[in-house]
Short mmCIF file of C-alpha atoms in Angstrom, two decimals:
data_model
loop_
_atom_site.label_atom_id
_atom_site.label_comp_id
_atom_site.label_asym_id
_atom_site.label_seq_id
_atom_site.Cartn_x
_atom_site.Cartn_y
_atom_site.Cartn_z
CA UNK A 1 0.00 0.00 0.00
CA UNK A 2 1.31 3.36 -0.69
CA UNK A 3 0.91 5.60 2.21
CA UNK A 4 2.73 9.44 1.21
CA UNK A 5 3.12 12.08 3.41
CA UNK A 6 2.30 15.94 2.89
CA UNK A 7 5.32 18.20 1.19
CA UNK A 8 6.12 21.11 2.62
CA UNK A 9 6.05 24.15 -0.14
CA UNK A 10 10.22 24.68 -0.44
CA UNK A 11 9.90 20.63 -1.23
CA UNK A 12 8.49 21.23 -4.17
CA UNK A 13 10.46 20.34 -7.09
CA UNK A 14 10.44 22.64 -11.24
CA UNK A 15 6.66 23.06 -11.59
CA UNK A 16 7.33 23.14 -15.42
CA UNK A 17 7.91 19.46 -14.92
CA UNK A 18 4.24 18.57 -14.28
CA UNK A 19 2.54 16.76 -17.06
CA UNK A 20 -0.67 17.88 -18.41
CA UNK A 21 -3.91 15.87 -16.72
CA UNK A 22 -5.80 13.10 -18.31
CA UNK A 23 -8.28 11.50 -16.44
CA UNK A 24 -8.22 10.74 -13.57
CA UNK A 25 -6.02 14.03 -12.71
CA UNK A 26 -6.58 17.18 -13.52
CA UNK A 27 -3.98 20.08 -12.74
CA UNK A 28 -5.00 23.53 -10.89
CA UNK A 29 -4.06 26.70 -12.46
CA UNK A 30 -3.74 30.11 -10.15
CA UNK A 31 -5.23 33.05 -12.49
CA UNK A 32 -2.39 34.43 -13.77
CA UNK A 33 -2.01 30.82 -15.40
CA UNK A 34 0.82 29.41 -13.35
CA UNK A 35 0.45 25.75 -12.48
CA UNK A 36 0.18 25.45 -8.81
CA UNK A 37 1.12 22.43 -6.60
CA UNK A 38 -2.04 20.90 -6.71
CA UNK A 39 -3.67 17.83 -8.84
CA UNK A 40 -6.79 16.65 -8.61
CA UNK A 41 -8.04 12.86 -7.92
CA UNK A 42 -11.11 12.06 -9.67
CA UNK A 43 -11.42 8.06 -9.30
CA UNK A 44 -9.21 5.00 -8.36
CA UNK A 45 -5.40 4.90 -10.03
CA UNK A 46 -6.23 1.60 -11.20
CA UNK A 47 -3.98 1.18 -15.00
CA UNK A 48 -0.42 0.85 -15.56
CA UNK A 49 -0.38 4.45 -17.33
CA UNK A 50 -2.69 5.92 -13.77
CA UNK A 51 0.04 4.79 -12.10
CA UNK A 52 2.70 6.05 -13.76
CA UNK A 53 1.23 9.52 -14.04
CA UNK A 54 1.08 9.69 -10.20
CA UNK A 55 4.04 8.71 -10.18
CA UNK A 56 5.56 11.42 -12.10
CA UNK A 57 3.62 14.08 -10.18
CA UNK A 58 4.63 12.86 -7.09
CA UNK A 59 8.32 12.94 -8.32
CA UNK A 60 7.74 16.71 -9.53
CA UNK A 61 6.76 17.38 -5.51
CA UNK A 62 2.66 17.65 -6.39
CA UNK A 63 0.15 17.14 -3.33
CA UNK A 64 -3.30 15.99 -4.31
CA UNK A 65 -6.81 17.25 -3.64
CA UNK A 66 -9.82 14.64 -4.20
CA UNK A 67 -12.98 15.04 -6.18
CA UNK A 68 -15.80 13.13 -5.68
CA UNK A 69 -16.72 11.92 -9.38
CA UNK A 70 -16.79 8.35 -9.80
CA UNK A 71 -19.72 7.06 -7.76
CA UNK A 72 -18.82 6.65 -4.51
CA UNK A 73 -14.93 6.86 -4.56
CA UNK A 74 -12.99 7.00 -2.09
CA UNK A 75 -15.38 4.26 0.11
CA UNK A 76 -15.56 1.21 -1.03
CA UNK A 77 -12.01 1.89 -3.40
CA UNK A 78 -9.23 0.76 -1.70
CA UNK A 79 -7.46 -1.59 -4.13
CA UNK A 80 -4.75 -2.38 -1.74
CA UNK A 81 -2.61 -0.09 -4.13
CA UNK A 82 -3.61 3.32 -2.85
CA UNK A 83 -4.33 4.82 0.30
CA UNK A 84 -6.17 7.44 -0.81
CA UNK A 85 -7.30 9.13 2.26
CA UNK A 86 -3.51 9.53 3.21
CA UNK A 87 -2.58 10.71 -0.57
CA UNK A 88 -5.13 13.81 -0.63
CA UNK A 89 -4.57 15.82 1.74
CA UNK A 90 -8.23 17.68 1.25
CA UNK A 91 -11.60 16.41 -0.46
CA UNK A 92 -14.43 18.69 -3.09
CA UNK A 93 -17.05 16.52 -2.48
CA UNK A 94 -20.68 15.80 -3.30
CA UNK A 95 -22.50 13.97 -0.94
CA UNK A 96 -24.98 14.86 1.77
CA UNK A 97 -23.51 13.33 4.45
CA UNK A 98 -19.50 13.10 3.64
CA UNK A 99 -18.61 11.51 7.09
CA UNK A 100 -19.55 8.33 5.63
CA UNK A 101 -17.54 8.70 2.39
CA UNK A 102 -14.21 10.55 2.89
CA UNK A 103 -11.85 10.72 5.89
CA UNK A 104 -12.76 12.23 9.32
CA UNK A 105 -11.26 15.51 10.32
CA UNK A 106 -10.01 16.00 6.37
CA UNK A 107 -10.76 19.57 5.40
CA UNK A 108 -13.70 19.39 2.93
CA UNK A 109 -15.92 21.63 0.74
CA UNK A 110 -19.42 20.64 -1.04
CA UNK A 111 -17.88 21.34 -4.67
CA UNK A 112 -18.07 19.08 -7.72
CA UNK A 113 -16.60 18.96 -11.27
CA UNK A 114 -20.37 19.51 -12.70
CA UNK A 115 -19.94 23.15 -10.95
CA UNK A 116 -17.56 24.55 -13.13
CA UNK A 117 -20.03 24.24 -16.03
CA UNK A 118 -19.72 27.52 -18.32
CA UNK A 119 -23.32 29.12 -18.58
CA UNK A 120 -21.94 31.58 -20.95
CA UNK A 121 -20.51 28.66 -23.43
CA UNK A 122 -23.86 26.43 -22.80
CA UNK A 123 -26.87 28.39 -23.79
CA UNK A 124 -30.40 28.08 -24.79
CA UNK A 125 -29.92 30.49 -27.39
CA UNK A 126 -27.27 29.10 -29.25
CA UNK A 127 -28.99 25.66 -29.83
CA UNK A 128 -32.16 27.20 -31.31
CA UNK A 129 -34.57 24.31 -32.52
CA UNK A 130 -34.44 24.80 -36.92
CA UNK A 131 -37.69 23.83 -38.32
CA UNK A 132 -38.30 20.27 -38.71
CA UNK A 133 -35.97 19.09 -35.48
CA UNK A 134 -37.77 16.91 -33.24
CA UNK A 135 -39.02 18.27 -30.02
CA UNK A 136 -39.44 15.65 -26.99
CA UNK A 137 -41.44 15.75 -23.79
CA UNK A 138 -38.66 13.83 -22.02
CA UNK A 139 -34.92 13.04 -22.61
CA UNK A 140 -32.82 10.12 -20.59
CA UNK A 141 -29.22 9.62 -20.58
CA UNK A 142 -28.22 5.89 -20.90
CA UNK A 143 -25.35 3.42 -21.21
CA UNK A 144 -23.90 0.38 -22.87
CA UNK A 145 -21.98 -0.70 -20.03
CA UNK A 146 -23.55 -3.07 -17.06
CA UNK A 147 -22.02 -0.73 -14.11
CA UNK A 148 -22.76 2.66 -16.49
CA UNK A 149 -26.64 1.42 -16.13
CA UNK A 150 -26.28 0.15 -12.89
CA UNK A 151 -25.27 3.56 -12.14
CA UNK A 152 -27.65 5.27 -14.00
CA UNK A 153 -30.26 2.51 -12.69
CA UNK A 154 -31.63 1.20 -15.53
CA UNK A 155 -34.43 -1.07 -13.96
CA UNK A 156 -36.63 2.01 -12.52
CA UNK A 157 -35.59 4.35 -15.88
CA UNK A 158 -36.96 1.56 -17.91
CA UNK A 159 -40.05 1.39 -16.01
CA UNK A 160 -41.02 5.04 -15.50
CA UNK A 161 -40.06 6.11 -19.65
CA UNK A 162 -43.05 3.23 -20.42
CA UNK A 163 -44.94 4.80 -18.05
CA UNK A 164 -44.39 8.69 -19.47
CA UNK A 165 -45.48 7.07 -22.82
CA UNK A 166 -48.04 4.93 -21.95
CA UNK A 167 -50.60 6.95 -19.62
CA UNK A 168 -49.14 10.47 -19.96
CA UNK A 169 -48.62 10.15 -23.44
CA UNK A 170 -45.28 11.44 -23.41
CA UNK A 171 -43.12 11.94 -26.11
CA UNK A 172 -38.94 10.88 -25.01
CA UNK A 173 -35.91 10.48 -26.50
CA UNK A 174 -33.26 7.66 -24.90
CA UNK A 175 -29.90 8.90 -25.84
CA UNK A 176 -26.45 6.64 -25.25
CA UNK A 177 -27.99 3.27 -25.47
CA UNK A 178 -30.37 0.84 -23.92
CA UNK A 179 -29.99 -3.27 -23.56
CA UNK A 180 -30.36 -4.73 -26.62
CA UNK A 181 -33.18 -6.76 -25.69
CA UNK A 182 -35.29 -3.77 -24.83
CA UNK A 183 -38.15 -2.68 -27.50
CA UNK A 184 -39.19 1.27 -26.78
CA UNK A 185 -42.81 2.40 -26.45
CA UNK A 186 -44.37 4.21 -29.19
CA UNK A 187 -43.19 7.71 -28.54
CA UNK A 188 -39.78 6.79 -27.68
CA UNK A 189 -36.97 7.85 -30.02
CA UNK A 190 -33.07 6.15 -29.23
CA UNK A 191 -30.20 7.76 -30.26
CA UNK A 192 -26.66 6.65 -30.03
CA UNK A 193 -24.11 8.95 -28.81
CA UNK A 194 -24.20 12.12 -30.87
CA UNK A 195 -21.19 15.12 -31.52
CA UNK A 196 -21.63 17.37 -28.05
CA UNK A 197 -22.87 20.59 -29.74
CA UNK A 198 -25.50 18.33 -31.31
CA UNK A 199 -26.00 16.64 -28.38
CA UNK A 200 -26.67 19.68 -26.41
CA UNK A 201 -29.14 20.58 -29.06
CA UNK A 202 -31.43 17.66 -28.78
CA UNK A 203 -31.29 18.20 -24.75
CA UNK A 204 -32.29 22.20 -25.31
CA UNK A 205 -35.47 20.65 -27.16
CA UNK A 206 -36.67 18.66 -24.22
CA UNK A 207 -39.32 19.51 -21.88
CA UNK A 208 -37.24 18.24 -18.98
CA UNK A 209 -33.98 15.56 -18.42
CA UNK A 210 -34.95 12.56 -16.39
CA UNK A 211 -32.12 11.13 -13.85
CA UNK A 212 -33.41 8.46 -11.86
CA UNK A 213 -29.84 7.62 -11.39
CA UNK A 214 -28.12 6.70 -8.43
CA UNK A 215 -24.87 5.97 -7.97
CA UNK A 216 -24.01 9.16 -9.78
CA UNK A 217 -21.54 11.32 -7.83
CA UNK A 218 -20.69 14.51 -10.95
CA UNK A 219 -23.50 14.04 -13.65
CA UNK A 220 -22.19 17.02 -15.42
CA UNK A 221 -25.42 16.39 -17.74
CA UNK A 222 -27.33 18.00 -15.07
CA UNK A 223 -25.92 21.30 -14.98
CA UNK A 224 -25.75 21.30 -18.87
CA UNK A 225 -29.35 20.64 -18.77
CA UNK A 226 -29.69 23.28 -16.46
CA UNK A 227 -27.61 26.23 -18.49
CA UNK A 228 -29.63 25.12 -21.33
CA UNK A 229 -32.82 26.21 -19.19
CA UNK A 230 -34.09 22.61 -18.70
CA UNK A 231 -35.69 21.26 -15.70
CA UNK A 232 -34.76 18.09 -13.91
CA UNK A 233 -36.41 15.20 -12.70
CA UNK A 234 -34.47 13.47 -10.35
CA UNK A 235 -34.60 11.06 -8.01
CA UNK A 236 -33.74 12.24 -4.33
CA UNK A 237 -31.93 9.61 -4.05
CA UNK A 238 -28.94 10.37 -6.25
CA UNK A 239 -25.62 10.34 -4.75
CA UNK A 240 -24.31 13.92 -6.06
CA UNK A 241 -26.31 16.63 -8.08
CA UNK A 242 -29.39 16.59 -5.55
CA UNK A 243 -27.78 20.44 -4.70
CA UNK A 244 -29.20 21.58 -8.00
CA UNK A 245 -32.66 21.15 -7.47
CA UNK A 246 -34.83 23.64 -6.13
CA UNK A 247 -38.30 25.31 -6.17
CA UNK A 248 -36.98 26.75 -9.49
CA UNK A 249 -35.03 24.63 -11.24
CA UNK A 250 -36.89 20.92 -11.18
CA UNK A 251 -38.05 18.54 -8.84
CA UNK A 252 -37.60 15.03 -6.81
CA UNK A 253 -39.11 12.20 -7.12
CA UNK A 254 -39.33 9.09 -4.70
CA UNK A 255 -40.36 6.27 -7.12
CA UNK A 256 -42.43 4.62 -9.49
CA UNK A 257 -45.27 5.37 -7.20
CA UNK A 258 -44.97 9.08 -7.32
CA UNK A 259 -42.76 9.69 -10.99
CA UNK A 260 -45.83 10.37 -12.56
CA UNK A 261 -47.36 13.11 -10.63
CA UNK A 262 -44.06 14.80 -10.61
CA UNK A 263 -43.77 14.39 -14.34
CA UNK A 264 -47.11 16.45 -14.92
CA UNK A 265 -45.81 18.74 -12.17
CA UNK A 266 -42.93 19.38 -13.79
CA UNK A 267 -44.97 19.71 -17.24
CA UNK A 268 -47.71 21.64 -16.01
CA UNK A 269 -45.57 24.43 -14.19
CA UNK A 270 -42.58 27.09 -15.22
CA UNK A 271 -39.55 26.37 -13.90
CA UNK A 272 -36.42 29.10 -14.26
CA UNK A 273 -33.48 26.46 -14.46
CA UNK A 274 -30.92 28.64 -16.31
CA UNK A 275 -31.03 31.60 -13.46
CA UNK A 276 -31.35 29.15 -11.07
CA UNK A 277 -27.87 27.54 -11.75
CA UNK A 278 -26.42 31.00 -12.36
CA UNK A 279 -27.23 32.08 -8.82
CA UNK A 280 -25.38 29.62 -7.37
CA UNK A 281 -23.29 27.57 -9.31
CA UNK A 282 -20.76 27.96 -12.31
CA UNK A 283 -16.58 28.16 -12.86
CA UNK A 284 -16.07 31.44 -10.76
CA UNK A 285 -17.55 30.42 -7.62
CA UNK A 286 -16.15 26.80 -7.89
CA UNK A 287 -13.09 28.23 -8.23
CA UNK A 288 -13.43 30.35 -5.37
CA UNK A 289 -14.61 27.54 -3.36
CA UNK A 290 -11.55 25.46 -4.36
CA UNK A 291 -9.13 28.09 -3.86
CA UNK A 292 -11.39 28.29 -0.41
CA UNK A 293 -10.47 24.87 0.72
CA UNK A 294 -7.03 24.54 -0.41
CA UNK A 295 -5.73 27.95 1.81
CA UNK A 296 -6.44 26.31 4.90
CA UNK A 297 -3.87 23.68 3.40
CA UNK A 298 -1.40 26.06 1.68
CA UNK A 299 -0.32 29.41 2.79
CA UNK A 300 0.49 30.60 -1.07
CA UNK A 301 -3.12 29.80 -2.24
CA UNK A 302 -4.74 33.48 -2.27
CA UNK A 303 -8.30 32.58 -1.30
CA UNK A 304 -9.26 36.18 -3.00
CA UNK A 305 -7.60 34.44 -6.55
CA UNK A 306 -9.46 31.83 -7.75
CA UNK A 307 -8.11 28.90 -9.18
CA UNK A 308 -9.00 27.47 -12.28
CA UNK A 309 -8.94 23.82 -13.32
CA UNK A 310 -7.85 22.15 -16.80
CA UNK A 311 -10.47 22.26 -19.55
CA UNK A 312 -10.77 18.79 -19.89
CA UNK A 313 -9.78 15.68 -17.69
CA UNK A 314 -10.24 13.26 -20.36
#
C-alpha cells in the first residue's frame, strides 16, 4: 500500500515538470495561469499508465486534492494499491452526508466537477430548434456498459419512460444506449451517442432531463441541462447533483409510485433552471470555493484568486 506524506512548499520540485492531466487528474491553475502544486483525484489509479502519471507528479513534488466523481470513490475503493485518504490531503465533495464517504477531520468543501459548467458557453440560445428538429417531452441519458446502467439505474428508468409514454402520453428520447433486448414504447426515439454541440441541441429541445440515477456522484449532464434552461427530474436519491434542485429549477421524485405526478408537475408548471444555476453555481464560484479549501492547506493559495482547473480531464 502506498501511504505518502504531505510536502512542505520549499519541497516542491520545477513546476514546469508537471505533465498535463488526463483523467483521472486534472492540474489547478492560479489566475495568472501558473500551475500550482495541486492535482486533482477524480477516481481510483487503477492502470499501468494511472500509475505512472502519479508517479511522475509525485516525483515533480505535487500534493493531491480529491474530487468526488466516480460514484462513490474514495469508500468502497481501496485496491490495496492506494491509500487514498492519506494521498489527498483535502476532499471537493458531493454527498450529503460526507462523514460516511471521505476521511474524518479531512478539510472538505461541497464542490463538484459539474460546478464549473460555463453558462456563458452552454446556452439556450445558441442551440435554437431549426424547423423540422424533433421536439421531446422527455430526454434520458443511458449506457452500454452493465455498471454505467447500474449507475444510471436502468431497472426504474426503464419502467417510469413506459410509463411517461403509456398513460401520460409522453413523447422521449433515450440517448447513449439501452440493452439490446429492450423494445421502446411508441413515442420513444433512441439515439446513439451524438457530436456534443449536437447533443446539447437535442437536450435544449426537451421539456425536462430525467435522472433516476443513483450511484451518480458529478452528472455534469445535469448542470448542462440546467444552463440550457431545462428542468430536472431526479430522483432524491442520487448520490451527487441533488444540490441543483430547487423550487426553481426541477423537482424530486421518490419512485415509481410518485414519478408520474411529478412528471405532470414538472410539465404543467414554469420552472427558471438557467437563473437558477447561475445564482449559485458555475466556474467562478467553484473556483473560489476550491481556492477556499485549499488555503487552509497552503499558505500561497490566495483565497481572494481563484483557481482554475484544466479544460478537460479526459
Amino acid at each position: 500500500m502506498i501511504v505518502i506524506k504531505a510536502l512542505d512548499r520549499s519541497k516542491i520540485g520545477k513546476m514546469d515538470e508537471i505533465p498535463r492531466g488526463k483523467w483521472p487528474f486534472q492540474v489547478i491553475y492560479d489566475r495568472s495561469k501558473q500551475v500550482t502544486p495541486w492535482v486533482i483525484l477524480h477516481a481510483p489509479i487503477q492502470s499501468e499508465e494511472r500509475i505512472d502519471l502519479f508517479c511522475r507528479y509525485r516525483r515533480a513534488g505535487c500534493r493531491f486534492v480529491g474530487m468526488t466523481s466516480f460514484m462513490d470513490f474514495p469508500a468502497n475503493c481501496c485496491d490495496g494499491a492506494v491509500d487514498y485518504g492519506a494521498v489527498c490531503e483535502a476532499w471537493a465533495h458531493c454527498f450529503r452526508q460526507p462523514e460516511q464517504y471521505i476521511p474524518r477531520g479531512v478539510p472538505h468543501a461541497l464542490v463538484s466537477l459539474s460546478d464549473f459548467t460555463d453558462s456563458s458557453l452552454i446556452s439556450p440560445f445558441r442551440f435554437n430548434a431549426e424547423p423540422g428538429e424533433e421536439v421531446f417531452d422527455f430526454a434520458y441519458i443511458g449506457a452500454q456498459e452493465p455498471w454505467k446502467q447500474r449507475a444510471k439505474n436502468w431497472p426504474m428508468a426503464k419502467a417510469c419512460i413506459e410509463s411517461f409514454t403509456r398513460q401520460l402520453g409522453l413523447r422521449g428520447v433515450v440517448v447513449g444506449g439501452a440493452p439490446k433486448r429492450w423494445t421502446p414504447p411508441q413515442g420513444v426515439t433512441t439515439k446513439s451517442w451524438l457530436p456534443y454541440e449536437r447533443f446539447l441541441g437535442l437536450l435544449s429541445r426537451c421539456r425536462f432531463l430525467f435522472v433516476p440515477n443513483v450511484a451518480d456522484a458529478s452528472p455534469r449532464i445535469i448542470a448542462e441541462a440546467l444552463c440550457l434552461d431545462v428542468p430536472i427530474l431526479m430522483n432524491e436519491n442520487i448520490l451527487g447533483g441533488w444540490k441543483y434542485i430547487t423550487a426553481m429549477s426541477g423537482r424530486f421524485f421518490s419512485g415509481e409510485h410518485d414519478v408520474l405526478p411529478c412528471a405532470e408537475e414538472i410539465m404543467s408548471k414554469r420552472f427558471h433552471p438557467r437563473l437558477a444555476y447561475m445564482n449559485s453555481f458555475g466556474p467562478r464560484r467553484a473556483e473560489q470555493a476550491l481556492a477556499g479549501l485549499l488555503k487552509t492547506l497552503d499558505p500561497g493559495i490566495e483565497e481572494r484568486r481563484p483557481l482554475q482547473i484544466e479544460p478537460s480531464a479526459s
